Short mmCIF file of C-alpha atoms in Angstrom, two decimals:
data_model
loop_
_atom_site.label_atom_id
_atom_site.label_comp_id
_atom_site.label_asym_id
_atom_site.label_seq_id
_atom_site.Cartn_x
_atom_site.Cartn_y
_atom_site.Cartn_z
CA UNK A 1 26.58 -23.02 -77.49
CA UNK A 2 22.99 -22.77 -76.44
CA UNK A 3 21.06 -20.23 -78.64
CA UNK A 4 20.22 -18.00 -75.31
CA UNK A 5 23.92 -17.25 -75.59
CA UNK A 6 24.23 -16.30 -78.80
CA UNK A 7 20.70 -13.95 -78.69
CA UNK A 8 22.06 -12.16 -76.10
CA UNK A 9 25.30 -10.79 -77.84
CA UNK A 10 22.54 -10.25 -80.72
CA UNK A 11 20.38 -8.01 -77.99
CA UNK A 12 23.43 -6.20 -76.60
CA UNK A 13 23.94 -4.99 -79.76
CA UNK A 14 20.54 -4.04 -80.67
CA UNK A 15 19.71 -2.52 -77.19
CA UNK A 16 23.32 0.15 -78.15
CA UNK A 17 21.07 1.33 -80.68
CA UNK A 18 17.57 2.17 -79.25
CA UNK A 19 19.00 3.36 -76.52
CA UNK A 20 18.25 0.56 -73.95
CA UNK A 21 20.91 -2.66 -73.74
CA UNK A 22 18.16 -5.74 -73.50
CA UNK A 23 19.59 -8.67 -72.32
CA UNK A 24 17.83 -11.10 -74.61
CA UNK A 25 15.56 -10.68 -78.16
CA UNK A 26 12.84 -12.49 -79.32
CA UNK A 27 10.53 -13.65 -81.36
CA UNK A 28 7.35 -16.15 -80.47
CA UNK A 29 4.07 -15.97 -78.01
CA UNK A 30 4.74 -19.22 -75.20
CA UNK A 31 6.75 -18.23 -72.06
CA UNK A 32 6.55 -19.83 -68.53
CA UNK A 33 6.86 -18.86 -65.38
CA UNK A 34 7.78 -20.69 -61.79
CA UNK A 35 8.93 -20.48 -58.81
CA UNK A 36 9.65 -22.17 -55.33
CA UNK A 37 11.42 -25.89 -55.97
CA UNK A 38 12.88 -28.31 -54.17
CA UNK A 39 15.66 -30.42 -55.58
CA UNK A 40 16.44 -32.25 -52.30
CA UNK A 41 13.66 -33.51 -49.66
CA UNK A 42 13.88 -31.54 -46.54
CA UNK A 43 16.84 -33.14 -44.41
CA UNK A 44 18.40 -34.67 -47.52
CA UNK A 45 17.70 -37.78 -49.37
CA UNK A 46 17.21 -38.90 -52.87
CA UNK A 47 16.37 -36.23 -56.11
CA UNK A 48 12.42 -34.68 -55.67
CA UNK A 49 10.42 -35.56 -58.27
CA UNK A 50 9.73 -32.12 -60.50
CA UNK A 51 6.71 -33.35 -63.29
CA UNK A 52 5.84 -29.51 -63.77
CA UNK A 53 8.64 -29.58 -66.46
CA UNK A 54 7.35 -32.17 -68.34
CA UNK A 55 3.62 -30.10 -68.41
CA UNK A 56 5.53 -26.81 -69.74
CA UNK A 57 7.29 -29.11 -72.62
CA UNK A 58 3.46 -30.00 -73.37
CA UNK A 59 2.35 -26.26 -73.77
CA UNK A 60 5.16 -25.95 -76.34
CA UNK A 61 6.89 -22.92 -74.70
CA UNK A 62 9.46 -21.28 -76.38
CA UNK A 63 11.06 -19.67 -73.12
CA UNK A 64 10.80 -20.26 -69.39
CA UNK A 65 11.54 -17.35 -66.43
CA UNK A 66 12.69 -18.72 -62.89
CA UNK A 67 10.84 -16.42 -60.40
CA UNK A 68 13.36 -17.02 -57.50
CA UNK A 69 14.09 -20.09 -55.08
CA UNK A 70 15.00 -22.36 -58.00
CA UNK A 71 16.72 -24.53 -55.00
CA UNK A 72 16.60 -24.95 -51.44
CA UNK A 73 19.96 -25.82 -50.01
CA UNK A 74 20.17 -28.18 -46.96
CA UNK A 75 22.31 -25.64 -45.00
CA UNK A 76 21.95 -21.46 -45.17
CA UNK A 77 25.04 -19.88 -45.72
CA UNK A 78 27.25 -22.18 -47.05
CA UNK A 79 28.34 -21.66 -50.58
CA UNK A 80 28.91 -25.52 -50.72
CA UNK A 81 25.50 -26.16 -50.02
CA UNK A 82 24.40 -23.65 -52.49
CA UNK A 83 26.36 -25.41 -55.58
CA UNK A 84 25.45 -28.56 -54.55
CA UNK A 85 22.00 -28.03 -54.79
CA UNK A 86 21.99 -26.00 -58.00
CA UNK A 87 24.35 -28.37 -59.60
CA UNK A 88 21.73 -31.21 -58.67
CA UNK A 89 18.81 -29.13 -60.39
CA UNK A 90 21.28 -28.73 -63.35
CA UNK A 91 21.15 -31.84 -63.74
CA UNK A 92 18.34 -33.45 -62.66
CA UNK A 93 16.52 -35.48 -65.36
CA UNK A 94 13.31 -34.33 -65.46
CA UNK A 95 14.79 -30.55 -65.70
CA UNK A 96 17.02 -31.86 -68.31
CA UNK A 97 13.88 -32.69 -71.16
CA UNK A 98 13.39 -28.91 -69.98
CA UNK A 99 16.88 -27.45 -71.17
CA UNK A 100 16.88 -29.67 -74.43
CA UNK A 101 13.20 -28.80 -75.16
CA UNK A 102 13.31 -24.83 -74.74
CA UNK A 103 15.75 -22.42 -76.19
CA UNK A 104 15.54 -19.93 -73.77
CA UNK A 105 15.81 -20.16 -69.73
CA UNK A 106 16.77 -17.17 -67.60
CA UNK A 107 15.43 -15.66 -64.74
CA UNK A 108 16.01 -13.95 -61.25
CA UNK A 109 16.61 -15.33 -57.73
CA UNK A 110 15.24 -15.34 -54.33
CA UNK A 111 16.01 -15.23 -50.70
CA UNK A 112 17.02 -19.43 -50.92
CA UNK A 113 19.07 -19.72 -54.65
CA UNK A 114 20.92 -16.80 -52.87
CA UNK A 115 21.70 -19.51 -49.99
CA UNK A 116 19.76 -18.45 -46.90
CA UNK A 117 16.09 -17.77 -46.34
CA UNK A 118 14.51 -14.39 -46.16
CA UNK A 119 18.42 -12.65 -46.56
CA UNK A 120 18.22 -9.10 -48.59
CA UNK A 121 22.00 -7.13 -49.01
CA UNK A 122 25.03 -8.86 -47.95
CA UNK A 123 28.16 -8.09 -48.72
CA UNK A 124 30.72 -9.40 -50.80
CA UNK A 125 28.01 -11.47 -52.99
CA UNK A 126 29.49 -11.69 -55.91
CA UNK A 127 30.74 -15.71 -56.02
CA UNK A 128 27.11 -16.35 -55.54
CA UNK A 129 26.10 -14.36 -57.89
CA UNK A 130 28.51 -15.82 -60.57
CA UNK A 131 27.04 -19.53 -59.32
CA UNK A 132 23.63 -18.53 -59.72
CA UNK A 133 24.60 -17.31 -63.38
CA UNK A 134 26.69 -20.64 -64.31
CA UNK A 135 23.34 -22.18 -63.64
CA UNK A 136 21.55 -20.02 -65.83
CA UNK A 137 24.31 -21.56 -68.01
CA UNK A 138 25.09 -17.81 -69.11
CA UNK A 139 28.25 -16.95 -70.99
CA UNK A 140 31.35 -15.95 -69.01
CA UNK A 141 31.83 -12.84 -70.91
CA UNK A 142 28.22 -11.56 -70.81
CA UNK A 143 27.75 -8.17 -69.38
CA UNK A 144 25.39 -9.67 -66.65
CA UNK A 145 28.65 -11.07 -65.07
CA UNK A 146 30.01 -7.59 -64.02
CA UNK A 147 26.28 -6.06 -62.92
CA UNK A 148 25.70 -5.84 -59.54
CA UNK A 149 22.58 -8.14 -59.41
CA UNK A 150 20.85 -10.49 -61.51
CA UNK A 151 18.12 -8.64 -63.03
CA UNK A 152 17.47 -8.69 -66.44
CA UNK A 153 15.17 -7.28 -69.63
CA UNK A 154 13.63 -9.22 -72.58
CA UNK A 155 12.09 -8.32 -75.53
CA UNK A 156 9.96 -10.76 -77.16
CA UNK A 157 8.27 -8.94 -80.61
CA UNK A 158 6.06 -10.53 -83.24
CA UNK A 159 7.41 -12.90 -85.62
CA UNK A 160 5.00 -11.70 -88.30
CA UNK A 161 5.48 -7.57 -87.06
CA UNK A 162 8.87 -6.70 -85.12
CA UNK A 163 7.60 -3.12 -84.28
CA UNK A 164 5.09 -4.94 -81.83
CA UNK A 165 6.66 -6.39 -78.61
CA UNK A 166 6.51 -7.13 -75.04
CA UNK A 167 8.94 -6.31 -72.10
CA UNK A 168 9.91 -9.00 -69.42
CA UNK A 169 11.22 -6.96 -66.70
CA UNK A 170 12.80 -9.44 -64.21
CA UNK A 171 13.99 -7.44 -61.07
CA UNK A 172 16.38 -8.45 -58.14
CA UNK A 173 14.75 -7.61 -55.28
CA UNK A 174 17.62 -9.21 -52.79
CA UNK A 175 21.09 -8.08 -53.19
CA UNK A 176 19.89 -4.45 -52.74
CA UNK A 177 17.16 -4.82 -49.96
CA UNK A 178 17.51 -3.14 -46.85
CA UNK A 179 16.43 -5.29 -43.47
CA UNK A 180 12.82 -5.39 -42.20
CA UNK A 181 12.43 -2.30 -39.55
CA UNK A 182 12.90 -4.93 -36.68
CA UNK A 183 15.51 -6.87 -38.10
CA UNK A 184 17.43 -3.30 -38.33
CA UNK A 185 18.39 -4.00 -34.50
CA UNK A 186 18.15 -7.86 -34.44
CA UNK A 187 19.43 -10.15 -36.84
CA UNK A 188 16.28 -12.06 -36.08
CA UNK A 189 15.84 -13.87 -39.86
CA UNK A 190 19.27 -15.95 -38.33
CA UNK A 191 17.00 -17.34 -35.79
CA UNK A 192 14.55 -19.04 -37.04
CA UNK A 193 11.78 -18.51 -39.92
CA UNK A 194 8.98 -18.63 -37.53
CA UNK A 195 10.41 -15.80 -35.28
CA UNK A 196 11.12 -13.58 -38.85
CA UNK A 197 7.52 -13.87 -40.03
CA UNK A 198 6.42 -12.40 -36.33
CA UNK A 199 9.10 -9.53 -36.84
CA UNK A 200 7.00 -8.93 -39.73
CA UNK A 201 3.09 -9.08 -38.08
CA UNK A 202 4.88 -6.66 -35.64
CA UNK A 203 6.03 -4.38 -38.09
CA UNK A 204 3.00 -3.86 -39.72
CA UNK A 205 1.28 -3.63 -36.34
CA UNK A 206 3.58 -1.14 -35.56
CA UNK A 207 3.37 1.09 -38.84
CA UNK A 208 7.18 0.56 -39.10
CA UNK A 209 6.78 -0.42 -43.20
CA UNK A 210 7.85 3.53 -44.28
CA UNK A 211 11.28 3.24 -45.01
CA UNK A 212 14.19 1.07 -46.44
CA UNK A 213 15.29 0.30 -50.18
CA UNK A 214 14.86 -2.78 -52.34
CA UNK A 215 16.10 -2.21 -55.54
CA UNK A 216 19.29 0.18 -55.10
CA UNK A 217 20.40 2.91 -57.16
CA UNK A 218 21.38 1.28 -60.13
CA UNK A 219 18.75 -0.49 -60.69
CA UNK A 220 15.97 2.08 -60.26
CA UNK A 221 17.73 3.85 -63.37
CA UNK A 222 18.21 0.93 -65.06
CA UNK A 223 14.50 -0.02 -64.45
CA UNK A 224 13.26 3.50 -65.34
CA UNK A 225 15.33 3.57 -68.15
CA UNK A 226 13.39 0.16 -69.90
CA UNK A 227 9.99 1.50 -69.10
CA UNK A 228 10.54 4.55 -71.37
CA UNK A 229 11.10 2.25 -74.41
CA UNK A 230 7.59 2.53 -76.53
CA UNK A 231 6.62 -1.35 -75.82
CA UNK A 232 2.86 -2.67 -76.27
CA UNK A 233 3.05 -4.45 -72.47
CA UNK A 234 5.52 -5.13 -69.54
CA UNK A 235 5.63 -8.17 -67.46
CA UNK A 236 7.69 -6.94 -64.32
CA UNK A 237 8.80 -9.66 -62.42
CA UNK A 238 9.54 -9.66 -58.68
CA UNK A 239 10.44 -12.55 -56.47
CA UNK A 240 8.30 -11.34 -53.72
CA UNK A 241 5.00 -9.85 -53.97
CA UNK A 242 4.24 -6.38 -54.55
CA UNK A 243 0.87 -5.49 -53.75
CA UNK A 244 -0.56 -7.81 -50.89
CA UNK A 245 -2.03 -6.93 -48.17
CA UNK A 246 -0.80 -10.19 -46.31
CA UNK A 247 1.65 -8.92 -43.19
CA UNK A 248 3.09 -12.42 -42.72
CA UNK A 249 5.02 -12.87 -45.92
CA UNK A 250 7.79 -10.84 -47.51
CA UNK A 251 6.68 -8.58 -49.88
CA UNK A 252 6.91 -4.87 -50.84
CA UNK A 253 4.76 -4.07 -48.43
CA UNK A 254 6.93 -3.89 -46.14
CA UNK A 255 9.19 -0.98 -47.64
CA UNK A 256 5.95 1.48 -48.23
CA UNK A 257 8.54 4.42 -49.96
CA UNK A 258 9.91 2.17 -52.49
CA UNK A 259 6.39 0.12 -53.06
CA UNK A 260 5.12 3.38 -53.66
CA UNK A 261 8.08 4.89 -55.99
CA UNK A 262 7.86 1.02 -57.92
CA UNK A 263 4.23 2.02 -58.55
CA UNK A 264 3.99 5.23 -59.30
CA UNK A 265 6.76 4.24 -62.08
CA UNK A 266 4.93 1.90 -64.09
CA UNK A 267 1.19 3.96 -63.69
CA UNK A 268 0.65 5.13 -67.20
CA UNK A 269 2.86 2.77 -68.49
CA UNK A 270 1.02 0.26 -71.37
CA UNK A 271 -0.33 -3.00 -70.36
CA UNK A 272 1.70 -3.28 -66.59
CA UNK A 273 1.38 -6.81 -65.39
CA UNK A 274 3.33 -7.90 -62.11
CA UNK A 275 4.27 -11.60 -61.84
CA UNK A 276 5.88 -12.48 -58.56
CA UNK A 277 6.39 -15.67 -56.19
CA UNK A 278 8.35 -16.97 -53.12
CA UNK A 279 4.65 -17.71 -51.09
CA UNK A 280 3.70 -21.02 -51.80
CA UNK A 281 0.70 -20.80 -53.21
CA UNK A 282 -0.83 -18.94 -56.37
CA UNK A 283 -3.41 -15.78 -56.43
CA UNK A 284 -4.75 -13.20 -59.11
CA UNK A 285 -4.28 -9.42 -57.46
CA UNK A 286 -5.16 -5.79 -59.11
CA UNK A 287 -2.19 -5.81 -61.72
CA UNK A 288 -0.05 -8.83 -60.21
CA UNK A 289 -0.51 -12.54 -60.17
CA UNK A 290 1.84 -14.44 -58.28
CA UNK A 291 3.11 -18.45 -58.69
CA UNK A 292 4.32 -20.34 -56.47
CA UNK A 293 4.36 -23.96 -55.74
CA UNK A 294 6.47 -26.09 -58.16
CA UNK A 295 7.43 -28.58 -55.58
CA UNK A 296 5.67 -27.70 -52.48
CA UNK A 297 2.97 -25.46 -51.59
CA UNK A 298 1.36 -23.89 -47.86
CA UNK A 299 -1.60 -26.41 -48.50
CA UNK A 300 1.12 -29.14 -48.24
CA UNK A 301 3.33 -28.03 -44.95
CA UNK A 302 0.46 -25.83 -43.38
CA UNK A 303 -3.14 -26.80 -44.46
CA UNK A 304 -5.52 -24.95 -41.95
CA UNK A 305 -3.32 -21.94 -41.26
CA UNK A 306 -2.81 -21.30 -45.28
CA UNK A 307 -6.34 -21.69 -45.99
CA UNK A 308 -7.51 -19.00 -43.01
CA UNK A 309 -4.76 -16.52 -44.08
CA UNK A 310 -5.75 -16.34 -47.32
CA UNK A 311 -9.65 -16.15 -47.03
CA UNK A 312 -8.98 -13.65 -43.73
CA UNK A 313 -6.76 -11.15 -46.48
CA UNK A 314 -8.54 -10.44 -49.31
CA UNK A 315 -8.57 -6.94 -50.14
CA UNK A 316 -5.10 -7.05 -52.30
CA UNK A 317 -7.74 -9.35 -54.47
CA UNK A 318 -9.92 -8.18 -57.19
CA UNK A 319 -12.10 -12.00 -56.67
CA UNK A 320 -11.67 -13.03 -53.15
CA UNK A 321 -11.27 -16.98 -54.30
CA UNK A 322 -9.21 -15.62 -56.98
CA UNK A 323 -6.36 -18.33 -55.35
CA UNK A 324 -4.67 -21.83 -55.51
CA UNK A 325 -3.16 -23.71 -53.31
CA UNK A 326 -2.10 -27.04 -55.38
CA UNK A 327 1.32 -27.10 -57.32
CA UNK A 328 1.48 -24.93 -60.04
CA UNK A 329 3.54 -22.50 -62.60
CA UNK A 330 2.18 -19.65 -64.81
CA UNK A 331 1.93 -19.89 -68.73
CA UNK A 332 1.58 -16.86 -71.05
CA UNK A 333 0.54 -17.04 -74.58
CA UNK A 334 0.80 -13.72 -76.48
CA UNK A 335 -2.19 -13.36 -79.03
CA UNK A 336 -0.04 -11.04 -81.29
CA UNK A 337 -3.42 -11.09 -84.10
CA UNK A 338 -5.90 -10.53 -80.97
CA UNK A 339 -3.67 -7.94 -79.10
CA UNK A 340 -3.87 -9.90 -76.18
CA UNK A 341 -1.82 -11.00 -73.13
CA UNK A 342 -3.26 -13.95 -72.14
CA UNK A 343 -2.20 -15.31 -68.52
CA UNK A 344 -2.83 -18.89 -66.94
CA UNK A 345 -1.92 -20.33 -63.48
CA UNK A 346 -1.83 -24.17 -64.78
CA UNK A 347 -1.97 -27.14 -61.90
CA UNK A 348 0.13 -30.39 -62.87
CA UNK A 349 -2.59 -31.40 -65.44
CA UNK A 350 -2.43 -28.56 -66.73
CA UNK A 351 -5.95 -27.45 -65.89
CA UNK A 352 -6.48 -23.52 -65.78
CA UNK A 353 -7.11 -23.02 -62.33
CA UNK A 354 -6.52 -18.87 -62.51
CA UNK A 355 -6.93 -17.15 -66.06
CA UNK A 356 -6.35 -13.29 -66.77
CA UNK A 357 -6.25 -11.31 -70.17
CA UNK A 358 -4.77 -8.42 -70.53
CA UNK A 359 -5.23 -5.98 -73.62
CA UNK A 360 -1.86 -5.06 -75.26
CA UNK A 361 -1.42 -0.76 -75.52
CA UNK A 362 -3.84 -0.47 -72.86
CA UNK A 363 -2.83 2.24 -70.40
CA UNK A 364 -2.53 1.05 -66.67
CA UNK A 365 -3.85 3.78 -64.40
CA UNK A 366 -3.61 4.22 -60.70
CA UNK A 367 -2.08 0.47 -59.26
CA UNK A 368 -3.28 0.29 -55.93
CA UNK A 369 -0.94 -0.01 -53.08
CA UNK A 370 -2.55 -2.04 -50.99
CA UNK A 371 -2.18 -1.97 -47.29
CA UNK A 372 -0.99 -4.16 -44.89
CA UNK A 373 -4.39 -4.69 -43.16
CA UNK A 374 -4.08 -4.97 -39.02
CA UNK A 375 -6.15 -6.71 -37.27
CA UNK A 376 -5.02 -5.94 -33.94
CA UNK A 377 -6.51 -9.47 -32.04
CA UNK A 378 -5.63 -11.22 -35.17
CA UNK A 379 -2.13 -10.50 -35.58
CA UNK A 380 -2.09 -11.13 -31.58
CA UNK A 381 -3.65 -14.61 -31.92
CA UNK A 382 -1.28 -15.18 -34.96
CA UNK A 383 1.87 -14.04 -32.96
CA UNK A 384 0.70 -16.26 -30.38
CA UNK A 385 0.66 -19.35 -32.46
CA UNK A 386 3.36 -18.84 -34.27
CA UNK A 387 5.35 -18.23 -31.03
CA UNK A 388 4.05 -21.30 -29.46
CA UNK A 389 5.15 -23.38 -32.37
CA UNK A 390 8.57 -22.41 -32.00
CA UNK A 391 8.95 -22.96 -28.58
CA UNK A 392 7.31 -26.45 -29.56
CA UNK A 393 10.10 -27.10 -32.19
CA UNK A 394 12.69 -25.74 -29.94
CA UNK A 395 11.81 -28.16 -27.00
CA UNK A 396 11.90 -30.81 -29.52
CA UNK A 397 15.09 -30.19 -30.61
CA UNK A 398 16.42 -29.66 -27.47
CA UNK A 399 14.68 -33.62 -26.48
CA UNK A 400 16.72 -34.79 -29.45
CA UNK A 401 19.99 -33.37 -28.21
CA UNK A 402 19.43 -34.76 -24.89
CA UNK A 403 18.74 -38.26 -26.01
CA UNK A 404 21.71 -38.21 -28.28
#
């Protein structure tokens, strides 16, 4: 039985009693964070090569958090696909040192571990859901089987003082999200990518960000219910960002009401730090730092056009170079003696290449909800090229057919 297992009947009963049921308990100061990883090549082929692990095995971490998109399956929608791919990262060898070096691996998904990229609600989910939790290799009797959606909440405390400890919040911000204002009317993300991400500059050109859910009932209360316990910090983890102002990607952002409600619940709330992913690339914002990049990064598939995004949207960052574009993960160590959170985006040599510390019991005050900037001729120019790639693709794949 892996010890994960067995901590988290140990947490269930412990969370009966303070009130709040955590999913896991704790002790220790290493935990590691990652997110966006390719088991397969595109269009299939031999095992990717993953050497990220073997760098988090070097830090001596004593747990490890997916972020989302753990896998990319060769075909959307097809639950096949879906377990072949996670069954590959199971047991892929590299990721194996992982699982027999660290006690603890958990985590939450994203739009592509759930089988289909950029998907939020769909219904009848609940076979993936149960796939995505064998891979988590959790136990078939855990509570997390019957919840509907994967998030989860750790406590890790101090091995030398249990009354201090830190929160992981890791939130599911998929089976409960509502479509993109555009894609209320057209199903566009079934297209193609290209055409979703121009549903999205149109969106925010539009102002239509106001409405629509992410989270769902249940887990609002449930999230509202963990940030009343009297922890020193919480690390709230969301698959896609929360606070860029970046219209292109997927992010909170785009559902303004419940960006706003997420925020307002953890102002005041001690030592708030956001982790997210899903991007492809790594930044420091006000309160968040996102990682992405384990396996493939923008700088890889789409060198010029990541680099001008990010230097043309800046305002969501605190340092306006405060990003990374090479393959990387995040590592925390948790200065228990120097009440400390300390935070590092690590490339694969493990070089710091973004840092952040965060003071434990410190109260965070007014997160910024940062808008999604338009800049009218820009998004135009964007739209434009984005529009003229797809046409490009689709002509080529209409060549293909022809010559076949």
């Amino acid at each position: 039985m892996r010890p994960q297992i067995l901590s988290v009947t140990i947490a269930a009963l412990l969370g009966t009693v303070s009130g709040v049921e955590w999913d896991n308990t704790w002790s220790g100061h290493s935990v590691a964070f990652g997110s966006c990883n390719r088991v397969f090549p595109k269009g299939g082929g031999s095992l990717t090569q993953q050497p990220l692990w073997e760098k988090m095995i070097e830090k001596n971490i004593e747990a490890f958090y997916w972020i989302g998109d753990a896998v990319y399956p060769l075909k959307h929608n097809n639950d096949s696909s879906l377990g072949e791919a996670l069954e590959a990262q199971l047991t892929h060898p590299q990721y194996q040192k992982l699982l027999q070096s660290v006690p603890r691996i958990d985590g939450t998904w994203d739009d592509h571990d759930r089988g289909a990229n950029d998907q939020g609600y769909i219904k009848e989910s609940g076979d993936i859901q149960n796939m995505f939790l064998d891979f988590l290799q959790l136990s078939k009797s855990s509570p997390r089987r019957s919840r509907d959606g994967v998030y989860s909440a750790h406590k890790i405390t101090n091995p030398s003082n249990s009354s201090q400890a830190v929160g992981v919040i890791l939130l599911d911000t998929r089976s409960h999200r509502e479509p993109f204002a555009i894609e209320q009317v057209i199903p566009i993300g079934e297209i193609h990518p290209i055409v979703s991400v121009i549903s999205r500059l149109l969106s925010a050109l539009l102002g239509m960000n106001d409405g629509g859910d992410v989270l769902g009932s249940q887990q609002w209360k449930w999230l509202s219910d963990i940030l009343q316990e009297p922890l020193d910090a919480f690390i709230v983890v969301s698959s896609i960002q929360v606070n860029t102002s970046i219209p292109l990607v997927e992010s909170w952002g785009h559902f303004a009401s419940s960006q706003q409600r997420l925020l307002s619940m953890l102002n005041n709330t001690n030592s708030v730090q956001l982790i997210s992913g899903d991007v492809h690339y790594a930044e420091a914002g006000f309160h968040e730092i996102t990682t992405s990049g384990m396996t493939h990064t923008c700088q890889t598939q789409f060198p010029v056009f990541c680099d001008s995004v990010l230097k043309r949207f800046t305002s969501h960052r605190p340092d306006t170079e405060g990003y990374f574009t090479g393959y990387n993960y995040l590592h925390l160590d948790i200065d228990w003696s120097g009440s400390v959170l300390q935070f590092s985006v690590l490339d694969d040599t493990n070089r710091p290449q973004i840092s952040r510390t965060v003071p434990l019991r410190s109260p965070t005050l007014l997160l910024p909800a940062s808008k999604l900037v338009n800049y009218f001729w820009l998004v135009c120019a964007t739209s434009f090229l984005l529009l003229t790639l797809l046409v490009r693709s689709c002509c080529i794949s209409a060549s293909k057919k022809k010559s076949e």
